[in-house]
CSV table of C-alpha atoms and ligand atoms in Angstrom, one decimal:
chain,number,residue,atom,x,y,z
M,1,MET,CA,21.4,101.4,-16.4
M,2,ALA,CA,23.1,98.0,-17.1
M,3,THR,CA,20.8,95.0,-16.8
M,4,MET,CA,22.3,92.5,-14.4
M,5,PRO,CA,23.1,89.2,-16.1
M,6,ARG,CA,22.7,85.9,-14.3
M,7,LEU,CA,25.8,85.0,-12.2
M,8,MET,CA,26.9,82.4,-14.8
M,9,GLN,CA,25.2,81.2,-17.9
M,10,PRO,CA,23.8,77.7,-17.6
M,11,GLY,CA,25.4,74.9,-19.5
M,12,PRO,CA,29.0,74.2,-20.5
M,13,ARG,CA,31.1,77.3,-20.2
M,14,THR,CA,34.8,78.0,-20.8
M,15,LEU,CA,36.4,80.3,-18.4
M,16,ASN,CA,38.1,83.3,-19.8
M,17,ARG,CA,41.4,82.9,-17.9
M,18,LEU,CA,44.7,84.7,-18.5
M,19,PRO,CA,47.5,82.2,-18.1
M,20,VAL,CA,48.6,81.8,-14.5
M,21,ASP,CA,51.6,84.0,-14.0
M,22,VAL,CA,53.8,81.0,-13.3
M,23,ASP,CA,57.4,81.3,-13.9
M,24,ALA,CA,59.0,78.5,-15.9
M,25,ARG,CA,61.9,78.1,-13.5
M,26,PRO,CA,61.6,75.1,-11.2
M,27,TYR,CA,61.4,75.6,-7.5
M,28,GLU,CA,64.7,74.6,-5.9
M,29,ARG,CA,63.8,74.6,-2.2
M,30,PHE,CA,60.4,72.9,-1.9
M,31,ASP,CA,57.8,71.1,-3.9
M,32,VAL,CA,54.6,72.9,-5.1
M,33,HIS,CA,51.4,70.9,-5.6
M,34,PRO,CA,48.7,72.9,-7.2
M,35,VAL,CA,45.2,72.2,-5.7
M,36,THR,CA,43.3,73.7,-8.7
M,37,PRO,CA,44.7,74.8,-12.1
M,38,TYR,CA,44.7,78.5,-11.1
M,39,ILE,CA,44.5,79.2,-7.4
M,40,GLY,CA,45.9,77.4,-4.3
M,41,ALA,CA,49.0,75.2,-4.0
M,42,GLU,CA,50.2,73.0,-1.2
M,43,ILE,CA,53.9,73.4,-0.4
M,44,THR,CA,55.9,70.4,1.0
M,45,GLY,CA,59.5,70.2,2.3
M,46,VAL,CA,59.6,73.4,4.3
M,47,GLU,CA,59.8,73.8,8.1
M,48,LEU,CA,58.3,77.3,8.7
M,49,ALA,CA,59.8,77.5,12.2
M,50,GLY,CA,63.3,76.7,10.9
M,51,THR,CA,65.8,79.1,9.3
M,52,ILE,CA,64.4,80.9,6.3
M,53,ASP,CA,67.3,82.3,4.3
M,54,ASP,CA,67.0,84.8,1.5
M,55,GLU,CA,66.7,82.3,-1.3
M,56,LEU,CA,64.0,80.3,0.5
M,57,ALA,CA,62.2,83.6,1.4
M,58,ASP,CA,62.2,84.6,-2.3
M,59,GLU,CA,60.8,81.3,-3.4
M,60,LEU,CA,58.0,81.5,-0.8
M,61,ARG,CA,57.1,85.0,-2.0
M,62,ARG,CA,57.2,83.8,-5.6
M,63,ALA,CA,54.9,80.9,-4.7
M,64,LEU,CA,52.4,83.2,-3.1
M,65,ARG,CA,52.4,85.6,-6.1
M,66,GLU,CA,51.8,82.7,-8.5
M,67,TRP,CA,49.2,80.7,-6.5
M,68,LYS,CA,47.6,83.4,-4.4
M,69,VAL,CA,47.1,81.1,-1.5
M,70,ILE,CA,49.7,78.6,-0.3
M,71,PHE,CA,49.2,75.8,2.2
M,72,PHE,CA,51.5,74.0,4.6
M,73,ARG,CA,50.8,71.0,6.9
M,74,ASP,CA,52.3,69.6,10.1
M,75,GLN,CA,54.0,72.8,11.2
M,76,HIS,CA,54.2,71.5,14.8
M,77,ALA,CA,57.1,73.7,15.8
M,78,LEU,CA,55.4,77.0,14.8
M,79,THR,CA,54.6,79.0,18.0
M,80,PRO,CA,52.8,82.3,17.8
M,81,GLU,CA,56.2,84.1,18.0
M,82,ARG,CA,57.6,82.1,15.1
M,83,GLN,CA,54.4,82.6,13.1
M,84,LEU,CA,54.9,86.3,13.5
M,85,GLU,CA,58.5,86.0,12.4
M,86,PHE,CA,57.5,83.9,9.4
M,87,ALA,CA,54.7,86.4,8.4
M,88,LYS,CA,57.3,89.2,8.4
M,89,LEU,CA,58.7,87.7,5.1
M,90,TRP,CA,55.9,89.7,3.5
M,91,GLY,CA,56.1,92.9,5.5
M,92,GLU,CA,55.0,94.6,8.7
M,93,PRO,CA,52.3,92.9,10.8
M,94,GLU,CA,49.2,94.9,11.6
M,95,THR,CA,46.4,94.1,14.1
M,96,ASN,CA,42.8,94.0,13.1
M,97,PRO,CA,41.3,96.8,15.3
M,98,PHE,CA,38.2,94.6,16.0
M,99,PHE,CA,39.9,91.3,16.9
M,100,PRO,CA,40.9,90.2,20.4
M,101,THR,CA,44.6,89.6,20.3
M,102,GLY,CA,46.2,86.3,21.4
M,103,ASP,CA,49.3,86.0,23.7
M,104,SER,CA,51.5,87.9,21.3
M,105,VAL,CA,50.7,91.5,20.3
M,106,THR,CA,49.9,91.1,16.6
M,107,VAL,CA,48.7,87.5,16.6
M,108,SER,CA,44.9,87.5,16.6
M,109,ARG,CA,43.1,84.5,18.1
M,110,LEU,CA,39.8,83.4,16.4
M,111,ALA,CA,38.3,81.0,18.9
M,112,LYS,CA,34.8,79.7,18.1
M,113,ASP,CA,32.5,77.4,20.0
M,114,ALA,CA,28.9,77.2,21.3
M,115,GLN,CA,29.3,80.6,22.9
M,116,ALA,CA,31.3,82.3,20.2
M,117,ILE,CA,29.7,81.7,16.8
M,118,GLY,CA,31.9,82.0,13.7
M,119,THR,CA,31.2,85.3,11.8
M,120,GLU,CA,33.8,85.0,9.1
M,121,ASN,CA,31.4,83.1,6.8
M,122,LEU,CA,31.0,85.8,4.3
M,123,TRP,CA,33.2,86.7,1.3
M,124,HIS,CA,35.6,89.4,2.2
M,125,SER,CA,39.1,90.8,1.9
M,126,ASP,CA,40.7,91.5,5.3
M,127,HIS,CA,40.9,95.2,6.3
M,128,SER,CA,39.5,96.6,3.1
M,129,PHE,CA,38.0,99.3,5.5
M,130,LEU,CA,41.5,100.7,5.8
M,131,ALA,CA,43.1,103.2,3.4
M,132,ALA,CA,45.9,100.6,2.8
M,133,PRO,CA,44.2,97.2,3.1
M,134,ALA,CA,46.2,94.2,4.4
M,135,LYS,CA,48.6,92.8,1.8
M,136,CYS,CA,48.4,89.2,3.1
M,137,SER,CA,47.4,87.0,6.0
M,138,VAL,CA,49.0,84.0,7.7
M,139,LEU,CA,46.5,81.7,9.4
M,140,ARG,CA,47.5,78.8,11.6
M,141,ALA,CA,45.1,76.1,12.8
M,142,ILE,CA,45.2,75.3,16.5
M,143,GLU,CA,42.1,73.3,17.1
M,144,ILE,CA,39.9,71.9,14.3
M,145,PRO,CA,36.6,70.1,14.5
M,146,PRO,CA,36.6,66.5,13.3
M,147,THR,CA,34.7,67.5,10.2
M,148,GLY,CA,33.9,70.9,8.8
M,149,GLY,CA,35.4,74.3,9.4
M,150,ASP,CA,37.1,74.6,5.9
M,151,THR,CA,38.1,77.9,4.4
M,152,ILE,CA,37.5,78.8,0.8
M,153,TRP,CA,39.4,81.4,-1.3
M,154,THR,CA,38.4,82.9,-4.6
M,155,ASP,CA,40.6,84.4,-7.3
M,156,MET,CA,39.5,88.1,-7.9
M,157,SER,CA,41.5,88.4,-11.1
M,158,ALA,CA,39.6,85.4,-12.5
M,159,VAL,CA,36.4,87.2,-11.4
M,160,TYR,CA,37.4,90.3,-13.3
M,161,ASP,CA,38.5,88.4,-16.4
M,162,ASN,CA,35.1,86.8,-16.6
M,163,LEU,CA,32.9,89.8,-16.1
M,164,ARG,CA,30.7,90.6,-19.1
M,165,ALA,CA,32.1,93.4,-21.3
M,166,ASP,CA,29.3,95.9,-20.6
M,167,ILE,CA,29.8,95.4,-16.8
M,168,LYS,CA,33.5,95.9,-17.1
M,169,GLU,CA,32.9,99.1,-19.0
M,170,ARG,CA,30.4,100.3,-16.4
M,171,ILE,CA,32.9,100.0,-13.5
M,172,GLU,CA,36.1,100.9,-15.3
M,173,GLY,CA,37.8,103.8,-13.5
M,174,ARG,CA,35.1,103.9,-10.7
M,175,ILE,CA,35.8,104.2,-7.0
M,176,GLY,CA,34.1,102.2,-4.3
M,177,ILE,CA,33.5,103.3,-0.7
M,178,HIS,CA,34.5,100.8,2.0
M,179,ASP,CA,33.3,101.0,5.6
M,180,TRP,CA,33.3,98.8,8.8
M,181,ILE,CA,30.2,100.5,10.3
M,182,GLN,CA,27.5,98.1,8.9
M,183,SER,CA,29.5,94.9,9.7
M,184,TRP,CA,31.7,95.3,12.8
M,185,GLY,CA,29.8,98.4,13.9
M,186,ALA,CA,26.6,96.3,14.1
M,187,LEU,CA,28.2,94.5,17.1
M,188,MET,CA,29.0,97.7,19.0
M,189,THR,CA,27.2,100.2,21.2
M,190,PRO,CA,26.5,103.5,19.6
M,191,GLU,CA,29.1,105.1,21.9
M,192,ARG,CA,31.8,102.7,20.9
M,193,LYS,CA,31.0,103.2,17.2
M,194,ALA,CA,31.2,107.0,17.5
M,195,GLU,CA,34.5,106.7,19.3
M,196,LEU,CA,36.1,104.4,16.7
M,197,ARG,CA,34.6,106.5,13.9
M,198,LYS,CA,36.9,109.4,14.9
M,199,THR,CA,40.0,107.4,13.8
M,200,MET,CA,38.4,105.1,11.2
M,201,PRO,CA,36.5,107.0,8.5
M,202,GLN,CA,35.1,105.6,5.3
M,203,VAL,CA,37.8,104.9,2.7
M,204,LYS,CA,37.9,104.7,-1.1
M,205,HIS,CA,39.4,102.1,-3.3
M,206,PRO,CA,39.3,101.5,-7.1
M,207,VAL,CA,36.5,99.0,-8.1
M,208,ILE,CA,38.9,97.5,-10.6
M,209,ALA,CA,42.3,97.6,-8.9
M,210,ARG,CA,45.7,96.6,-10.2
M,211,HIS,CA,47.6,94.1,-8.0
M,212,PRO,CA,50.5,96.1,-6.5
M,213,GLU,CA,53.1,93.4,-7.4
M,214,THR,CA,51.8,91.6,-10.4
M,215,GLY,CA,49.9,94.4,-12.0
M,216,ARG,CA,47.0,92.0,-12.8
M,217,LYS,CA,43.6,93.7,-12.9
M,218,LEU,CA,41.2,92.4,-10.2
M,219,LEU,CA,37.7,93.2,-8.9
M,220,TYR,CA,38.0,94.9,-5.5
M,221,VAL,CA,34.6,95.1,-3.9
M,222,ASN,CA,33.4,92.8,-1.1
M,223,GLU,CA,30.1,92.0,0.7
M,224,PRO,CA,30.6,93.3,4.2
M,225,PHE,CA,32.7,96.4,3.6
M,226,THR,CA,31.9,97.9,0.2
M,227,THR,CA,28.9,100.2,0.5
M,228,GLU,CA,28.6,102.2,-2.7
M,229,ILE,CA,30.2,102.8,-6.1
M,230,ILE,CA,30.6,106.5,-6.5
M,231,GLY,CA,28.8,108.1,-9.4
M,232,ILE,CA,26.3,105.3,-10.1
M,233,PRO,CA,22.7,106.3,-9.6
M,234,ALA,CA,21.2,105.0,-6.3
M,235,GLU,CA,18.7,102.7,-7.9
M,236,GLU,CA,21.4,101.0,-10.0
M,237,ASN,CA,24.1,101.1,-7.3
M,238,ALA,CA,22.7,98.4,-5.0
M,239,ALA,CA,21.9,96.0,-7.8
M,240,LEU,CA,25.3,96.5,-9.5
M,241,LEU,CA,27.2,96.1,-6.2
M,242,GLU,CA,25.2,93.0,-5.3
M,243,TYR,CA,25.9,91.5,-8.7
M,244,LEU,CA,29.7,92.2,-8.3
M,245,VAL,CA,30.1,90.9,-4.7
M,246,LEU,CA,28.2,87.7,-5.6
M,247,GLN,CA,30.8,86.8,-8.2
M,248,ALA,CA,33.1,85.6,-5.4
M,249,ARG,CA,30.7,82.7,-4.9
M,250,ILE,CA,31.3,81.1,-8.2
M,251,PRO,CA,33.0,77.7,-7.6
M,252,GLU,CA,35.1,77.8,-10.7
M,253,TYR,CA,37.2,80.6,-9.3
M,254,GLN,CA,37.7,79.0,-5.9
M,255,VAL,CA,40.0,76.7,-3.9
M,256,ARG,CA,38.8,75.0,-0.6
M,257,PHE,CA,41.2,73.9,2.1
M,258,ARG,CA,40.5,71.2,4.7
M,259,TRP,CA,42.4,72.1,7.9
M,260,GLU,CA,44.3,69.9,10.3
M,261,PRO,CA,45.9,71.1,13.6
M,262,ASN,CA,49.2,72.8,12.6
M,263,SER,CA,48.2,73.5,9.1
M,264,VAL,CA,49.1,77.0,7.9
M,265,ALA,CA,47.6,79.1,5.0
M,266,VAL,CA,49.2,82.2,3.6
M,267,TRP,CA,46.9,84.2,1.3
M,268,ASP,CA,47.3,87.2,-0.9
M,269,ASN,CA,44.6,89.4,0.5
M,270,ILE,CA,44.4,91.7,-2.6
M,271,ALA,CA,44.3,89.0,-5.2
M,272,THR,CA,41.7,86.9,-3.3
M,273,GLN,CA,38.7,87.0,-1.0
M,274,HIS,CA,38.0,84.3,1.5
M,275,TYR,CA,35.1,82.7,3.4
M,276,ALA,CA,35.4,80.6,6.6
M,277,VAL,CA,32.7,77.9,6.3
M,278,ASN,CA,30.7,77.8,9.5
M,279,ASP,CA,29.2,74.3,9.4
M,280,TYR,CA,30.8,73.0,12.6
M,281,TYR,CA,28.8,74.9,15.3
M,282,PRO,CA,28.7,74.2,18.2
M,283,GLN,CA,32.1,72.5,18.0
M,284,ARG,CA,35.3,74.3,18.8
M,285,ARG,CA,37.6,75.8,16.1
M,286,VAL,CA,40.6,77.9,17.1
M,287,MET,CA,42.8,79.7,14.6
M,288,GLU,CA,45.6,82.3,15.0
M,289,ARG,CA,46.1,85.0,12.3
M,290,VAL,CA,48.7,87.6,11.5
M,291,ALA,CA,47.9,90.2,8.9
M,292,ILE,CA,50.5,92.1,7.0
M,293,ALA,CA,50.1,95.8,6.3
M,294,GLY,CA,49.6,96.7,2.6
M,295,VAL,CA,49.7,99.8,0.4
M,296,PRO,CA,46.9,102.0,-1.1
M,297,LEU,CA,45.5,100.5,-4.2
M,298,HIS,CA,45.4,102.0,-7.7
K,1,SIN,C1,39.4,85.2,8.4
K,1,SIN,O1,38.4,85.6,7.9
K,1,SIN,O2,40.4,85.9,8.3
K,1,SIN,C2,39.6,83.9,9.1
K,1,SIN,C3,39.4,82.7,8.2
K,1,SIN,C4,39.2,81.4,8.9
K,1,SIN,O3,39.1,81.4,10.1
K,1,SIN,O4,39.2,80.4,8.2
């Protein structure tokens, strides 16, 4: 049984980072302003509701591959319909089976206030309870409290790169079980849970996955949905899983975004996990999200 190290060693520490997979070519169609050295960049000079030709689409996809989460501000013309069109640059939209939908079919509205408390304040990857987890998500801010309500993303390749060698060895080639029952299921009646279970079984994903496009190794376990690592004895399983999911909390791997109305974030949902900070209760915060269907992970 591996002994769990502390999350990070105290004192000065150099992160073990592979170089960011940034292409040397300049961007031709917009400006890219990195928010941290490794994850997150603000893009200026693009109107997301305008015409997006092939060259612009390629550059936007490249920016997401390189920076893992990209931010846009002042996208006043972006309606739910245009948001859906924009999101299709990355693939086919899919609806979270547990979200109420907004006006348009696959745009999910996340409206929080004194009656509806934010529940996305835990580190997660969207739809990891599906056999093919969402590839990316496009989130648009509709109403934002005067302060608070930020979202944080963490770079799961950086997490993997910095795991201790014996932990990497312990989880190499292992498979994790992902399930919605203990998180979303906790909010349902037993009857509803049993009904949904018929079409939504537990699913399996590699604990160390390779990113489908970049091939980068990344840690693919998350707090609400990963329940077990197959083949690890029960007494070690919980401790190892807890240690792994807690890695997402290390600030050195993260980027934090302060929203304004009409800000948009697009994130790579395999390369990152995210956390919606719930420090604004009981104020109102309304967001609309489109998730894009992904592929099974290897
Ligand atoms: C989500 O967890 O997908 C929503 C994130 C947010 O509301 O900031």
